Amino acid sequence: MAIPVILDVDTGVDDALALLFAAAHPELDLIGVSCVAGNASLERVVDNTLRVLALAGATDVPVAAGASRPLIEPARDAGHVHGADGLAGVVLPPADRRAEPEHAVEFLRRTILAHPEPVTLVALAPQTNLALLLRLHPEVAANLARIVFMGGSAGVGNATALAEFNVWHDPEAASVVLGSGVPLFMYGLDVFNHVAVPRERAQALAASVEPLPSAVGWLLDHRIAAPDGTPGDYLGWIGDAGAVCSLVVPDALRVERLPVRVELAGYGRGQTVVDRREHPGEDAAHGLTTEWATVDVALGVDAERVAGLFLDTVVPGA
Ligand code: RIB
Ligand code: CA
């Protein structure tokens, strides 16, 4: 039985790769996509998402537009990473359909509660839509199998030295999700930064005359520009797609169930603190406890296996 999934995205180069994988893998039933501002503006994200689903031949998957900015912070895009268009200049044909008329929060509420099986909600973006959903309609938790989120890090950050972009963009939203009581799986930078496609393979795909492999190749070969605009080195990361792959090959990841919280103040704002201590410390001894969520945290990954699954699923034989 295919796993019913909803993706919450800020498409986004790697969100695009995640959408292509989710639409293609037979063990996943992509029942909807919600959009949020993050990598690009909400309007850009919605348009990119519709275009990517058209490329995947998944024009039957409903798309809904959600929050155009974080709960507290202003919207800050990641144009230096994903390009002004959010797809690193990869031009896809315009979609010939529009997003659902309702707000993503209402779309998520209705879709989750109406599904006959518990739904897996995969958050690949700032978690603003999820926080609004869980605050406005906490009853949805009863039909959520779990929330799998690409976000956070047990180690170094990317948006700042300590914080990962999705959580840094809307720390309050991430904190609401952590406190929701829904089973949580964290696919953070500890694994996100390691799953990559070899350069030669990406460039061979980019050279294809077929639209799908060509787009995948160019998306994999996008470069993160330095602040002065100098293009970065080849990375080949599948990024968000790895979080979706983890639904299909959970045994490809090394996971520990750990206490996690989000810092909301100071330079560490947006940091996911993952408590990997073997024994309680002075904080517990002196009653300096704080709110911790219990989260399944991915700390290691068979990167080659996951990258291979992605390619075999999205561009088989290419
Ligand atoms: O930090 C990486 C995350 O931020 C990815 O989801 C990427 O798409 C951006 O949203
Ligand atoms: Ca994303």
Coordinates of C-alpha atoms and ligand atoms in Angstrom, one line a residue:
M1 CA 0.0 0.0 0.0
A2 CA 1.5 3.3 -1.1
I3 CA 2.3 5.8 1.7
P4 CA -0.1 8.9 1.4
V5 CA 2.2 12.0 1.5
I6 CA 1.7 15.7 1.4
L7 CA 4.8 17.9 0.6
D8 CA 5.1 21.4 2.0
V9 CA 7.6 23.2 -0.2
D10 CA 9.4 26.4 -1.1
T11 CA 10.3 25.4 -4.6
G12 CA 13.4 25.8 -4.8
V13 CA 15.9 23.7 -6.7
D14 CA 15.9 20.8 -4.4
D15 CA 12.2 21.0 -3.6
A16 CA 11.8 20.5 -7.3
L17 CA 13.9 17.3 -7.1
A18 CA 11.8 16.2 -4.1
L19 CA 8.6 16.8 -6.0
L20 CA 9.9 14.8 -9.0
F21 CA 10.8 11.9 -6.8
A22 CA 7.5 11.9 -4.8
A23 CA 5.5 12.0 -8.0
A24 CA 7.5 9.1 -9.5
H25 CA 8.0 6.5 -6.7
P26 CA 5.3 3.8 -6.7
E27 CA 5.5 3.4 -2.9
L28 CA 4.4 7.0 -2.4
D29 CA 1.0 8.5 -3.1
L30 CA 1.5 12.2 -3.4
I31 CA -2.0 13.5 -2.4
G32 CA -1.2 17.2 -2.3
V33 CA 1.4 20.0 -2.2
S34 CA 1.3 23.1 0.0
C35 CA 3.5 26.1 -0.8
V36 CA 5.2 28.6 1.5
A37 CA 7.6 31.5 1.0
G38 CA 11.2 30.6 1.7
N39 CA 13.7 30.1 -1.1
A40 CA 11.6 32.5 -3.2
S41 CA 8.4 34.5 -2.9
L42 CA 5.2 32.6 -2.4
E43 CA 4.1 33.5 -5.9
R44 CA 7.3 32.2 -7.4
V45 CA 7.1 29.1 -5.3
V46 CA 3.6 28.3 -6.4
D47 CA 4.4 28.9 -10.1
N48 CA 7.6 26.8 -9.8
T49 CA 5.7 24.0 -8.1
L50 CA 3.0 23.8 -10.7
R51 CA 5.6 23.8 -13.5
V52 CA 7.6 21.0 -11.8
L53 CA 4.5 18.8 -11.3
A54 CA 3.6 19.4 -15.0
L55 CA 7.1 18.2 -15.9
A56 CA 6.5 15.1 -13.8
G57 CA 3.2 14.5 -15.5
A58 CA 1.5 14.9 -12.1
T59 CA -1.0 17.6 -13.0
D60 CA -3.6 15.8 -11.0
V61 CA -1.9 16.6 -7.7
P62 CA -3.5 19.6 -6.1
V63 CA -1.3 22.6 -5.1
A64 CA -2.3 25.2 -2.5
A65 CA -0.6 28.5 -1.6
G66 CA 0.1 29.2 2.1
A67 CA 2.0 31.7 4.1
S68 CA 3.8 34.5 2.3
R69 CA 6.1 35.3 5.2
P70 CA 7.2 33.7 8.5
L71 CA 5.2 34.2 11.7
I72 CA 7.4 36.9 13.2
E73 CA 10.4 37.5 10.8
P74 CA 10.1 39.3 7.5
A75 CA 10.5 37.1 4.4
R76 CA 14.1 36.7 3.4
D77 CA 14.6 34.7 0.2
A78 CA 17.6 32.5 -0.7
G79 CA 18.1 33.9 -4.2
H80 CA 21.9 33.6 -3.8
V81 CA 21.3 29.8 -3.6
H82 CA 18.3 29.1 -5.8
G83 CA 18.5 32.1 -8.2
A84 CA 16.0 34.9 -8.5
D85 CA 13.5 32.5 -10.2
G86 CA 14.0 29.9 -7.5
L87 CA 15.0 27.2 -10.1
A88 CA 18.6 28.3 -10.8
G89 CA 17.5 29.6 -14.2
V90 CA 16.1 26.2 -15.3
V91 CA 13.2 27.3 -17.5
L92 CA 10.2 24.9 -17.4
P93 CA 7.1 25.3 -19.6
P94 CA 4.3 27.2 -17.8
A95 CA 1.7 25.1 -16.1
D96 CA -1.8 25.3 -17.6
R97 CA -3.6 25.1 -14.3
R98 CA -3.8 27.2 -11.1
A99 CA -3.4 26.5 -7.5
E100 CA -6.4 25.6 -5.4
P101 CA -8.6 28.5 -4.4
E102 CA -8.3 27.8 -0.7
H103 CA -5.4 28.8 1.6
A104 CA -2.9 26.0 2.2
V105 CA -3.8 25.7 5.8
E106 CA -7.4 24.9 4.9
F107 CA -6.3 22.6 2.1
L108 CA -4.1 20.7 4.5
R109 CA -6.8 20.5 7.2
R110 CA -9.4 19.2 4.7
T111 CA -7.0 16.8 2.9
I112 CA -5.5 15.3 6.0
L113 CA -8.8 14.7 7.8
A114 CA -10.5 13.3 4.7
H115 CA -7.9 10.7 4.0
P116 CA -8.8 7.2 5.0
E117 CA -5.2 6.4 6.1
P118 CA -2.9 8.5 8.4
V119 CA -1.0 10.9 6.2
T120 CA 2.8 11.6 6.3
L121 CA 3.4 15.3 6.1
V122 CA 6.8 16.1 4.6
A123 CA 8.0 19.6 5.4
L124 CA 10.8 20.8 3.0
A125 CA 10.6 24.5 3.8
P126 CA 10.1 27.0 6.6
Q127 CA 7.4 25.4 8.7
T128 CA 5.0 28.4 8.8
N129 CA 2.1 26.5 7.1
L130 CA 2.5 23.6 9.5
A131 CA 2.6 25.9 12.6
L132 CA -0.6 27.7 11.5
L133 CA -2.3 24.4 10.7
L134 CA -1.4 22.9 14.1
R135 CA -2.5 26.0 16.0
L136 CA -5.7 26.5 14.1
H137 CA -6.7 22.8 13.6
P138 CA -4.9 20.6 16.2
E139 CA -7.4 17.9 15.4
V140 CA -5.4 17.1 12.3
A141 CA -2.7 15.4 14.5
A142 CA -5.1 12.5 14.9
N143 CA -4.7 11.6 11.2
L144 CA -1.0 12.4 10.8
A145 CA 1.3 9.3 10.8
R146 CA 4.2 11.7 11.4
I147 CA 5.9 14.9 10.2
V148 CA 9.2 14.3 8.3
F149 CA 11.0 17.6 8.1
M150 CA 14.1 18.7 6.2
G151 CA 15.4 21.1 8.7
G152 CA 17.8 21.8 11.5
S153 CA 21.2 20.3 12.2
A154 CA 22.8 18.5 15.1
G155 CA 26.0 20.2 14.1
V156 CA 26.9 23.1 11.8
G157 CA 24.3 25.4 10.2
N158 CA 24.1 26.9 6.7
A159 CA 22.0 30.1 7.1
T160 CA 24.2 30.9 10.1
A161 CA 27.1 29.1 11.7
L162 CA 24.5 27.3 13.9
A163 CA 21.1 27.4 12.2
E164 CA 19.8 25.6 9.1
F165 CA 17.8 27.8 6.6
N166 CA 14.3 26.3 7.0
V167 CA 14.3 26.6 10.8
W168 CA 16.3 29.9 10.8
H169 CA 13.7 31.4 8.4
D170 CA 10.8 30.8 10.9
P171 CA 12.1 29.5 14.3
E172 CA 8.8 30.1 16.0
A173 CA 7.1 27.9 13.5
A174 CA 9.6 25.1 14.0
S175 CA 9.1 25.4 17.7
V176 CA 5.4 25.0 17.4
V177 CA 5.9 21.9 15.3
L178 CA 8.3 20.4 17.8
G179 CA 5.8 21.0 20.5
S180 CA 2.8 19.5 18.6
G181 CA 3.1 16.0 19.9
V182 CA 3.0 14.6 16.3
P183 CA 5.7 11.9 15.8
L184 CA 8.7 13.7 14.2
F185 CA 11.6 12.7 11.9
M186 CA 14.4 15.2 11.4
Y187 CA 16.3 15.0 8.1
G188 CA 18.8 17.7 8.9
L189 CA 22.1 19.0 7.4
D190 CA 23.9 16.1 9.1
V191 CA 22.6 13.9 6.2
F192 CA 21.3 16.6 3.7
N193 CA 24.9 17.8 2.9
H194 CA 26.1 14.3 2.0
V195 CA 23.7 12.9 -0.6
A196 CA 25.0 14.0 -4.0
V197 CA 25.1 12.9 -7.6
P198 CA 28.5 12.7 -9.3
R199 CA 29.3 15.6 -11.6
E200 CA 29.7 13.5 -14.7
R201 CA 26.3 12.0 -14.3
A202 CA 24.6 15.4 -13.7
Q203 CA 26.2 16.8 -16.8
A204 CA 25.3 13.8 -18.9
L205 CA 21.7 14.3 -17.8
A206 CA 21.8 18.0 -18.6
A207 CA 23.0 17.2 -22.1
S208 CA 19.9 15.0 -22.7
V209 CA 17.4 16.1 -25.4
E210 CA 14.6 14.9 -23.1
P211 CA 13.1 17.7 -20.9
L212 CA 13.0 15.7 -17.7
P213 CA 16.5 14.4 -17.5
S214 CA 17.8 17.7 -18.9
A215 CA 16.0 19.7 -16.1
V216 CA 17.2 17.2 -13.4
G217 CA 20.8 17.5 -14.7
W218 CA 20.8 21.3 -14.7
L219 CA 19.1 21.4 -11.2
L220 CA 21.8 19.1 -9.8
D221 CA 24.5 21.2 -11.4
H222 CA 23.3 24.6 -10.0
R223 CA 26.0 26.5 -8.1
I224 CA 25.6 28.4 -4.9
A225 CA 27.0 31.9 -5.6
A226 CA 29.4 33.6 -3.3
P227 CA 28.2 36.9 -1.8
D228 CA 30.2 38.7 -4.6
G229 CA 28.4 36.6 -7.2
T230 CA 31.2 34.2 -8.0
P231 CA 29.6 30.8 -8.9
G232 CA 30.5 28.1 -6.4
D233 CA 31.9 24.6 -6.9
Y234 CA 29.8 21.7 -8.1
L235 CA 27.8 20.1 -5.3
G236 CA 25.3 17.8 -6.9
W237 CA 23.2 17.6 -3.8
I238 CA 19.7 16.1 -4.1
G239 CA 18.8 18.1 -1.0
D240 CA 15.2 17.9 0.0
A241 CA 14.7 14.9 -2.2
G242 CA 16.7 12.9 0.3
A243 CA 14.1 13.5 2.9
V244 CA 11.5 12.0 0.7
C245 CA 13.8 9.1 -0.3
S246 CA 14.1 8.3 3.4
L247 CA 10.4 7.3 3.4
V248 CA 11.2 4.6 0.9
V249 CA 14.6 3.4 2.3
P250 CA 14.5 4.2 6.0
D251 CA 17.2 1.6 6.6
A252 CA 19.6 3.8 4.6
L253 CA 19.8 6.2 7.5
R254 CA 21.3 6.0 10.9
V255 CA 18.7 7.4 13.3
E256 CA 18.7 8.2 17.0
R257 CA 15.7 9.3 19.1
L258 CA 16.9 12.4 20.9
P259 CA 15.7 15.5 22.7
V260 CA 15.5 18.5 20.4
R261 CA 14.6 22.2 20.9
V262 CA 14.9 25.4 18.9
E263 CA 16.8 28.4 20.1
L264 CA 14.7 31.6 19.7
A265 CA 17.1 34.2 21.0
G266 CA 20.6 35.5 20.4
Y267 CA 23.1 34.5 17.7
G268 CA 21.8 30.9 18.0
R269 CA 18.3 31.9 17.0
G270 CA 17.0 29.2 14.7
Q271 CA 19.5 26.6 15.9
T272 CA 18.1 23.1 16.6
V273 CA 19.8 22.0 19.8
V274 CA 20.1 18.2 19.7
D275 CA 21.0 16.8 23.1
R276 CA 23.3 13.9 22.4
R277 CA 24.7 13.7 26.0
E278 CA 25.0 10.2 27.4
H279 CA 24.0 11.4 30.9
P280 CA 22.0 14.3 32.4
G281 CA 24.0 17.4 33.1
E282 CA 24.0 20.3 35.5
D283 CA 20.9 21.8 33.9
A284 CA 18.9 18.8 35.1
A285 CA 20.7 18.6 38.5
H286 CA 19.8 22.3 39.2
G287 CA 16.3 22.2 37.8
L288 CA 17.3 24.3 34.8
T289 CA 15.1 22.2 32.6
T290 CA 13.5 23.4 29.4
E291 CA 11.0 22.2 26.8
W292 CA 12.5 19.4 24.7
A293 CA 10.7 17.4 21.9
T294 CA 11.6 13.8 21.3
V295 CA 12.6 13.5 17.7
D296 CA 14.0 10.7 15.4
V297 CA 17.1 12.5 14.2
A298 CA 19.0 11.2 11.1
L299 CA 22.7 11.4 11.9
G300 CA 24.1 9.2 9.2
V301 CA 23.2 8.1 5.6
D302 CA 24.2 5.6 3.0
A303 CA 24.6 8.5 0.6
E304 CA 25.4 6.5 -2.5
R305 CA 22.3 4.3 -2.0
V306 CA 20.0 7.2 -1.6
A307 CA 21.4 9.1 -4.6
G308 CA 21.1 6.0 -6.7
L309 CA 17.5 5.5 -5.6
F310 CA 16.7 9.1 -6.6
L311 CA 18.2 8.7 -10.1
D312 CA 16.7 5.2 -10.7
T313 CA 13.3 6.6 -9.8
V314 CA 13.3 10.0 -11.5
V315 CA 15.4 9.4 -14.6
P316 CA 15.5 5.6 -15.0
G317 CA 17.8 4.5 -17.8
A318 CA 18.9 8.1 -18.5
Ligands
RIB1 O1 18.7 24.3 4.4 C1 18.3 23.7 3.2 C2 16.8 23.9 3.0 O2 16.5 25.3 2.8 C3 16.2 23.2 1.8 O3 14.9 22.8 2.1 C4 16.3 24.3 0.8 O4 15.3 24.0 -0.3 C5 15.9 25.5 1.6 O5 14.5 25.5 1.7
CA2 CA 13.1 23.6 0.5

